[in-house]
């Protein structure tokens, strides 16, 4: 999980971000995880694909949630809006529900804990 500053509030989120031009989803999740946590990440399965519309901004977000394995933690700065990467168990994450950046944080966690896993070859670039 990451703690990130959104405006003046500290929010809890999974590493997330945007696709760079010409980048695959797999390349993006590897890059975003590294940029926001300093950990090397190898995606192994897709947990789910989620859509959420922010009521105040009316922006619609699509999230692809992955599970996988961690490699080495690198000595590098985190993205400027990331306060820190944190290791939390599921109960602690749920207790911090009021800090979630969006409802997608909880839905991804629930699906992960329920054992939802889909092969990465579902994704085609």
Coordinates of N, CA, C and O in Angstrom, one line a residue:
X1 N 0.8 -1.2 0.0 CA 0.0 0.0 0.0 C 0.9 1.2 0.0 O 2.0 1.2 0.4
X2 N 0.3 2.3 -0.4 CA 1.0 3.6 -0.4 C 0.2 4.6 0.3 O -1.1 4.6 0.2
X3 N 0.8 5.5 1.0 CA 0.2 6.7 1.6 C 0.6 7.8 0.6 O 1.7 8.1 0.4
X4 N -0.5 8.5 0.1 CA -0.2 9.6 -0.8 C -1.0 10.9 -0.4 O -2.0 10.8 0.2
X5 N -0.4 12.0 -0.7 CA -1.0 13.3 -0.5 C -2.0 13.6 -1.6 O -1.5 13.7 -2.8
X6 N -3.2 13.8 -1.3 CA -4.2 14.2 -2.3 C -4.7 15.5 -1.7 O -5.5 15.6 -0.7
X7 N -4.4 16.6 -2.4 CA -4.6 18.0 -1.8 C -3.8 18.1 -0.5 O -2.6 17.9 -0.5
X8 N -4.5 18.3 0.6 CA -3.9 18.4 1.9 C -4.1 17.1 2.8 O -3.9 17.2 4.0
X9 N -4.7 16.1 2.2 CA -5.1 14.9 3.0 C -4.2 13.7 2.6 O -3.8 13.5 1.4
X10 N -3.8 12.9 3.6 CA -3.1 11.7 3.4 C -4.1 10.6 3.1 O -5.0 10.3 3.9
X11 N -3.9 9.9 2.0 CA -4.9 8.9 1.5 C -4.1 7.6 1.4 O -2.9 7.5 1.2
X12 N -4.8 6.5 1.5 CA -4.3 5.1 1.4 C -4.7 4.5 0.1 O -5.9 4.6 -0.3
X13 N -3.8 4.0 -0.7 CA -4.1 3.5 -2.0 C -3.2 2.3 -2.4 O -2.1 2.2 -1.7
X14 N -3.5 1.6 -3.4 CA -2.6 0.6 -4.0 C -1.7 1.5 -4.9 O -2.2 2.5 -5.4
X15 N -0.5 1.0 -5.2 CA 0.2 1.8 -6.3 C -0.7 1.8 -7.6 O -1.3 0.8 -7.9
X16 N -0.7 3.0 -8.1 CA -1.6 3.2 -9.3 C -1.1 4.3 -10.2 O -0.3 5.1 -9.7
X17 N -1.6 4.4 -11.3 CA -1.1 5.5 -12.2 C -1.7 5.4 -13.6 O -2.8 4.9 -13.8
X18 N -1.0 5.9 -14.5 CA -1.5 6.1 -15.9 C -0.5 5.3 -16.8 O 0.6 5.0 -16.5
X19 N -1.1 5.0 -18.0 CA -0.2 4.4 -19.1 C 0.6 5.5 -19.7 O 0.1 6.6 -20.1
X20 N 1.8 5.2 -20.0 CA 2.7 6.1 -20.8 C 2.4 5.7 -22.2 O 2.0 4.6 -22.6
X21 N 2.7 6.7 -23.1 CA 2.5 6.4 -24.6 C 3.3 5.2 -25.0 O 4.5 5.1 -24.7
X22 N 2.7 4.2 -25.6 CA 3.3 3.0 -26.1 C 3.6 2.0 -25.1 O 4.2 0.9 -25.4
X23 N 3.1 2.2 -23.9 CA 3.4 1.2 -22.8 C 2.3 0.2 -22.7 O 1.1 0.6 -22.8
X24 N 2.6 -1.0 -22.4 CA 1.6 -2.1 -22.1 C 1.1 -1.9 -20.7 O 1.7 -1.3 -19.8
X25 N 0.0 -2.6 -20.4 CA -0.5 -2.6 -19.0 C 0.5 -3.2 -18.0 O 0.7 -2.8 -16.9
X26 N 1.1 -4.3 -18.5 CA 2.1 -5.0 -17.7 C 3.3 -4.1 -17.4 O 3.8 -4.0 -16.3
X27 N 3.8 -3.4 -18.4 CA 4.9 -2.5 -18.3 C 4.5 -1.4 -17.3 O 5.3 -0.9 -16.5
X28 N 3.3 -0.9 -17.4 CA 2.8 0.2 -16.6 C 2.8 -0.2 -15.1 O 3.2 0.5 -14.2
X29 N 2.2 -1.4 -14.8 CA 2.2 -1.8 -13.4 C 3.5 -2.0 -12.8 O 3.8 -1.7 -11.6
X30 N 4.5 -2.5 -13.6 CA 5.8 -2.7 -13.1 C 6.5 -1.3 -12.8 O 7.0 -1.1 -11.7
X31 N 6.3 -0.4 -13.7 CA 6.9 1.0 -13.6 C 6.2 1.7 -12.4 O 6.9 2.3 -11.6
X32 N 4.9 1.7 -12.4 CA 4.2 2.5 -11.3 C 4.5 1.9 -9.9 O 4.7 2.7 -9.0
X33 N 4.6 0.6 -9.8 CA 5.0 0.0 -8.5 C 6.4 0.5 -8.1 O 6.6 0.8 -7.0
X34 N 7.3 0.4 -9.0 CA 8.6 0.9 -8.7 C 8.7 2.4 -8.4 O 9.3 2.8 -7.4
X35 N 8.0 3.2 -9.1 CA 8.0 4.6 -8.9 C 7.4 5.0 -7.5 O 7.8 5.9 -6.9
X36 N 6.3 4.3 -7.1 CA 5.6 4.6 -5.9 C 6.1 3.9 -4.6 O 5.7 4.3 -3.5
X37 N 6.8 2.8 -4.8 CA 7.2 2.0 -3.6 C 8.7 1.7 -3.6 O 9.2 1.3 -2.5
X38 N 9.4 1.9 -4.7 CA 10.8 1.5 -4.9 C 11.1 0.0 -4.9 O 12.2 -0.4 -4.8
X39 N 10.0 -0.8 -5.0 CA 10.1 -2.2 -5.1 C 10.0 -2.7 -6.5 O 9.1 -2.2 -7.2
X40 N 10.8 -3.7 -6.9 CA 10.6 -4.3 -8.2 C 9.4 -5.3 -8.0 O 9.3 -6.0 -7.0
X41 N 8.6 -5.3 -9.0 CA 7.3 -6.1 -8.9 C 7.2 -6.9 -10.2 O 7.3 -6.3 -11.3
X42 N 6.8 -8.2 -10.1 CA 6.5 -9.0 -11.2 C 5.1 -9.4 -11.2 O 4.7 -10.2 -10.3
X43 N 4.2 -8.9 -12.0 CA 2.8 -9.3 -12.0 C 2.7 -10.7 -12.4 O 3.3 -11.2 -13.4
X44 N 1.8 -11.5 -11.7 CA 1.6 -12.9 -12.0 C 0.1 -13.2 -12.3 O -0.2 -14.2 -13.0
X45 N -0.8 -12.4 -11.9 CA -2.2 -12.6 -12.2 C -3.0 -11.3 -12.1 O -2.5 -10.3 -11.4
X46 N -4.1 -11.3 -12.7 CA -5.0 -10.1 -12.7 C -6.1 -10.4 -11.7 O -6.7 -11.5 -11.7
X47 N -6.3 -9.5 -10.7 CA -7.3 -9.7 -9.7 C -8.7 -9.3 -10.3 O -9.7 -10.0 -10.0
X48 N -8.7 -8.2 -11.0 CA -10.0 -7.7 -11.5 C -9.8 -6.4 -12.3 O -8.7 -5.8 -12.2
X49 N -10.8 -6.0 -13.0 CA -10.9 -4.7 -13.7 C -12.1 -4.0 -13.1 O -13.2 -4.6 -13.0
X50 N -11.9 -2.8 -12.7 CA -12.9 -2.0 -12.0 C -13.1 -0.7 -12.6 O -12.2 0.0 -13.1
X51 N -14.4 -0.2 -12.5 CA -14.8 1.1 -13.0 C -15.4 1.9 -11.8 O -16.2 1.4 -11.1
X52 N -15.0 3.2 -11.7 CA -15.5 4.0 -10.6 C -15.6 5.4 -11.1 O -14.7 6.0 -11.8
X53 N -16.8 6.1 -10.8 CA -17.0 7.5 -11.2 C -17.0 8.3 -10.0 O -17.8 8.1 -9.0
X54 N -16.0 9.3 -9.9 CA -15.9 10.2 -8.8 C -17.1 11.2 -8.8 O -17.3 11.9 -9.8
X55 N -17.9 11.2 -7.8 CA -19.1 12.0 -7.8 C -18.8 13.5 -7.9 O -19.6 14.2 -8.6
X56 N -17.8 14.0 -7.2 CA -17.6 15.4 -7.2 C -16.9 15.9 -8.6 O -17.4 16.9 -9.1
X57 N -15.9 15.2 -9.0 CA -15.2 15.6 -10.3 C -15.9 15.1 -11.5 O -15.6 15.6 -12.6
X58 N -16.7 14.1 -11.4 CA -17.4 13.4 -12.5 C -16.4 12.7 -13.4 O -16.7 12.3 -14.5
X59 N -15.1 12.5 -12.9 CA -14.1 11.7 -13.7 C -14.4 10.2 -13.5 O -14.8 9.8 -12.4
X60 N -14.2 9.5 -14.5 CA -14.4 8.0 -14.4 C -13.0 7.4 -14.5 O -12.2 7.7 -15.3
X61 N -12.8 6.4 -13.6 CA -11.5 5.7 -13.5 C -11.7 4.3 -13.8 O -12.7 3.6 -13.4
X62 N -10.7 3.7 -14.5 CA -10.7 2.3 -14.7 C -9.4 1.8 -14.0 O -8.3 2.3 -14.2
X63 N -9.6 0.7 -13.2 CA -8.4 0.2 -12.5 C -8.2 -1.3 -12.8 O -9.2 -2.0 -12.8
X64 N -7.0 -1.7 -13.1 CA -6.6 -3.0 -13.3 C -5.8 -3.4 -12.1 O -4.8 -2.8 -11.8
X65 N -6.3 -4.4 -11.3 CA -5.6 -4.8 -10.1 C -4.8 -6.1 -10.3 O -5.4 -7.0 -10.8
X66 N -3.6 -6.1 -9.9 CA -2.7 -7.2 -10.2 C -2.2 -7.8 -8.8 O -2.0 -7.1 -7.9
X67 N -1.9 -9.1 -8.8 CA -1.1 -9.6 -7.8 C 0.2 -10.2 -8.4 O 0.2 -10.5 -9.6
X68 N 1.2 -10.4 -7.6 CA 2.5 -10.9 -8.1 C 3.5 -11.0 -7.0 O 3.1 -11.1 -5.8
X69 N 4.7 -11.0 -7.4 CA 5.8 -11.2 -6.4 C 6.8 -10.0 -6.5 O 6.9 -9.3 -7.5
X70 N 7.4 -9.8 -5.3 CA 8.3 -8.7 -5.2 C 9.7 -9.2 -5.4 O 10.1 -10.3 -5.0
X71 N 10.5 -8.3 -6.0 CA 11.9 -8.6 -6.1 C 12.7 -7.7 -5.1 O 12.3 -7.6 -3.9
X72 N 13.7 -7.0 -5.6 CA 14.5 -6.2 -4.7 C 13.9 -4.8 -4.5 O 13.2 -4.3 -5.3
X73 N 14.2 -4.3 -3.3 CA 13.8 -2.9 -3.0 C 15.0 -2.1 -3.4 O 16.2 -2.3 -3.0
X74 N 14.8 -1.1 -4.2 CA 15.9 -0.2 -4.8 C 16.0 1.0 -3.9 O 15.1 1.5 -3.3
X75 N 17.2 1.6 -3.9 CA 17.5 2.9 -3.3 C 17.2 4.0 -4.3 O 18.0 4.4 -5.1
X76 N 15.9 4.5 -4.2 CA 15.5 5.5 -5.2 C 14.4 6.3 -4.5 O 13.7 5.8 -3.7
X77 N 14.2 7.5 -4.9 CA 13.2 8.4 -4.4 C 11.8 7.9 -4.9 O 11.7 7.3 -6.0
X78 N 10.8 8.1 -4.1 CA 9.4 7.8 -4.5 C 8.8 9.0 -5.3 O 9.3 10.1 -5.1
X79 N 7.7 8.8 -6.0 CA 7.0 9.9 -6.7 C 6.8 11.0 -5.7 O 6.5 10.7 -4.5
X80 N 6.7 12.2 -6.1 CA 6.6 13.3 -5.2 C 5.4 13.4 -4.4 O 5.4 13.9 -3.2
X81 N 4.3 12.8 -4.9 CA 3.0 12.8 -4.1 C 2.9 11.6 -3.1 O 2.0 11.6 -2.3
X82 N 3.8 10.7 -3.2 CA 3.8 9.5 -2.3 C 4.5 9.9 -1.0 O 5.7 10.2 -1.0
X83 N 3.8 9.7 0.1 CA 4.4 10.0 1.4 C 5.3 8.8 1.8 O 6.5 9.0 2.2
X84 N 4.8 7.6 1.7 CA 5.6 6.4 1.9 C 4.8 5.2 1.5 O 3.6 5.2 1.3
X85 N 5.6 4.1 1.2 CA 5.0 2.8 1.0 C 4.9 2.1 2.4 O 5.8 2.3 3.2
X86 N 3.8 1.4 2.6 CA 3.6 0.8 3.9 C 3.1 -0.7 3.8 O 2.5 -1.0 2.8
X87 N 3.6 -1.5 4.7 CA 3.2 -2.9 4.7 C 2.1 -3.0 5.8 O 2.4 -2.8 7.0
X88 N 0.9 -3.4 5.4 CA -0.2 -3.6 6.4 C -0.9 -4.9 6.1 O -1.1 -5.3 5.0
X89 N -1.4 -5.5 7.2 CA -2.2 -6.7 7.1 C -3.6 -6.3 6.7 O -4.0 -5.1 6.8
X90 N -4.4 -7.2 6.2 CA -5.8 -6.9 5.7 C -6.6 -6.2 6.8 O -7.4 -5.3 6.5
X91 N -6.6 -6.7 8.0 CA -7.4 -6.0 9.1 C -7.0 -4.6 9.3 O -7.9 -3.7 9.5
X92 N -5.7 -4.3 9.3 CA -5.3 -2.9 9.4 C -5.7 -2.0 8.3 O -6.2 -0.9 8.5
X93 N -5.7 -2.6 7.1 CA -6.1 -1.9 5.9 C -7.6 -1.5 6.0 O -8.0 -0.4 5.9
X94 N -8.4 -2.5 6.4 CA -9.8 -2.3 6.6 C -10.1 -1.2 7.7 O -11.1 -0.5 7.5
X95 N -9.3 -1.2 8.7 CA -9.5 -0.2 9.8 C -9.3 1.2 9.3 O -9.8 2.1 9.9
X96 N -8.5 1.3 8.3 CA -8.2 2.6 7.7 C -9.1 3.0 6.6 O -8.8 3.9 5.8
X97 N -10.2 2.4 6.5 CA -11.2 2.6 5.4 C -11.5 4.1 5.1 O -11.6 4.5 4.0
X98 N -11.5 4.9 6.2 CA -11.9 6.3 6.0 C -10.8 7.0 5.2 O -11.0 8.2 4.7
X99 N -9.6 6.5 5.1 CA -8.5 7.1 4.4 C -8.3 6.6 3.0 O -7.4 7.1 2.3
X100 N -9.2 5.7 2.5 CA -9.0 5.1 1.2 C -9.2 6.2 0.1 O -10.1 7.1 0.2
X101 N -8.3 6.2 -0.9 CA -8.4 7.2 -1.9 C -9.8 7.0 -2.7 O -10.3 8.0 -3.1
X102 N -10.2 5.8 -2.9 CA -11.5 5.5 -3.5 C -12.0 4.2 -3.0 O -11.3 3.4 -2.4
X103 N -13.3 3.9 -3.4 CA -13.8 2.6 -3.0 C -13.1 1.4 -3.7 O -13.3 0.3 -3.3
X104 N -12.4 1.7 -4.7 CA -11.7 0.6 -5.5 C -10.6 0.0 -4.6 O -10.3 -1.2 -4.8
X105 N -10.1 0.7 -3.6 CA -9.1 0.1 -2.7 C -9.7 -1.1 -2.0 O -9.1 -2.2 -2.0
X106 N -10.9 -0.9 -1.4 CA -11.5 -2.0 -0.7 C -12.0 -3.1 -1.6 O -11.8 -4.3 -1.3
X107 N -12.5 -2.8 -2.7 CA -13.0 -3.8 -3.7 C -11.8 -4.7 -4.1 O -11.9 -5.9 -4.2
X108 N -10.7 -4.1 -4.4 CA -9.5 -4.9 -4.9 C -9.0 -5.8 -3.7 O -8.7 -6.9 -4.0
X109 N -9.0 -5.3 -2.5 CA -8.6 -6.1 -1.4 C -9.6 -7.2 -1.2 O -9.1 -8.4 -1.0
X110 N -10.9 -7.0 -1.2 CA -11.8 -8.1 -1.0 C -11.7 -9.2 -2.1 O -11.7 -10.3 -1.8
X111 N -11.5 -8.7 -3.3 CA -11.3 -9.7 -4.4 C -10.0 -10.5 -4.3 O -10.0 -11.7 -4.5
X112 N -9.0 -9.8 -3.8 CA -7.7 -10.5 -3.6 C -7.9 -11.6 -2.5 O -7.5 -12.7 -2.6
X113 N -8.5 -11.2 -1.4 CA -8.7 -12.1 -0.2 C -9.7 -13.2 -0.6 O -9.5 -14.3 -0.1
X114 N -10.6 -13.0 -1.5 CA -11.5 -14.1 -2.0 C -10.8 -15.0 -3.0 O -11.5 -16.0 -3.4
X115 N -9.6 -14.7 -3.3 CA -8.9 -15.7 -4.2 C -9.1 -15.5 -5.7 O -8.7 -16.3 -6.5
X116 N -9.7 -14.3 -6.1 CA -9.9 -14.1 -7.5 C -8.5 -13.9 -8.2 O -7.7 -13.1 -7.8
X117 N -8.3 -14.7 -9.2 CA -7.1 -14.6 -10.0 C -7.4 -15.0 -11.4 O -8.1 -16.0 -11.7
X118 N -6.9 -14.1 -12.4 CA -7.2 -14.4 -13.8 C -5.8 -14.3 -14.5 O -4.9 -13.6 -14.1
X119 N -5.6 -15.1 -15.5 CA -4.3 -15.2 -16.2 C -4.0 -13.8 -16.9 O -4.9 -13.2 -17.4
X120 N -2.8 -13.5 -16.9 CA -2.3 -12.2 -17.6 C -2.6 -12.3 -19.1 O -2.7 -11.2 -19.7
X121 N -2.7 -13.5 -19.7 CA -2.9 -13.5 -21.1 C -4.3 -13.1 -21.5 O -4.6 -13.0 -22.7
X122 N -5.1 -12.7 -20.6 CA -6.4 -12.0 -20.9 C -6.2 -10.6 -21.5 O -7.0 -10.1 -22.2
X123 N -5.0 -10.1 -21.2 CA -4.7 -8.7 -21.6 C -3.9 -8.8 -22.9 O -2.9 -9.5 -23.1
X124 N -4.4 -8.0 -23.9 CA -3.8 -8.0 -25.2 C -3.5 -6.6 -25.6 O -4.3 -5.7 -25.4
X125 N -2.3 -6.3 -26.0 CA -1.9 -5.0 -26.5 C -1.8 -5.0 -28.0 O -1.4 -5.9 -28.6

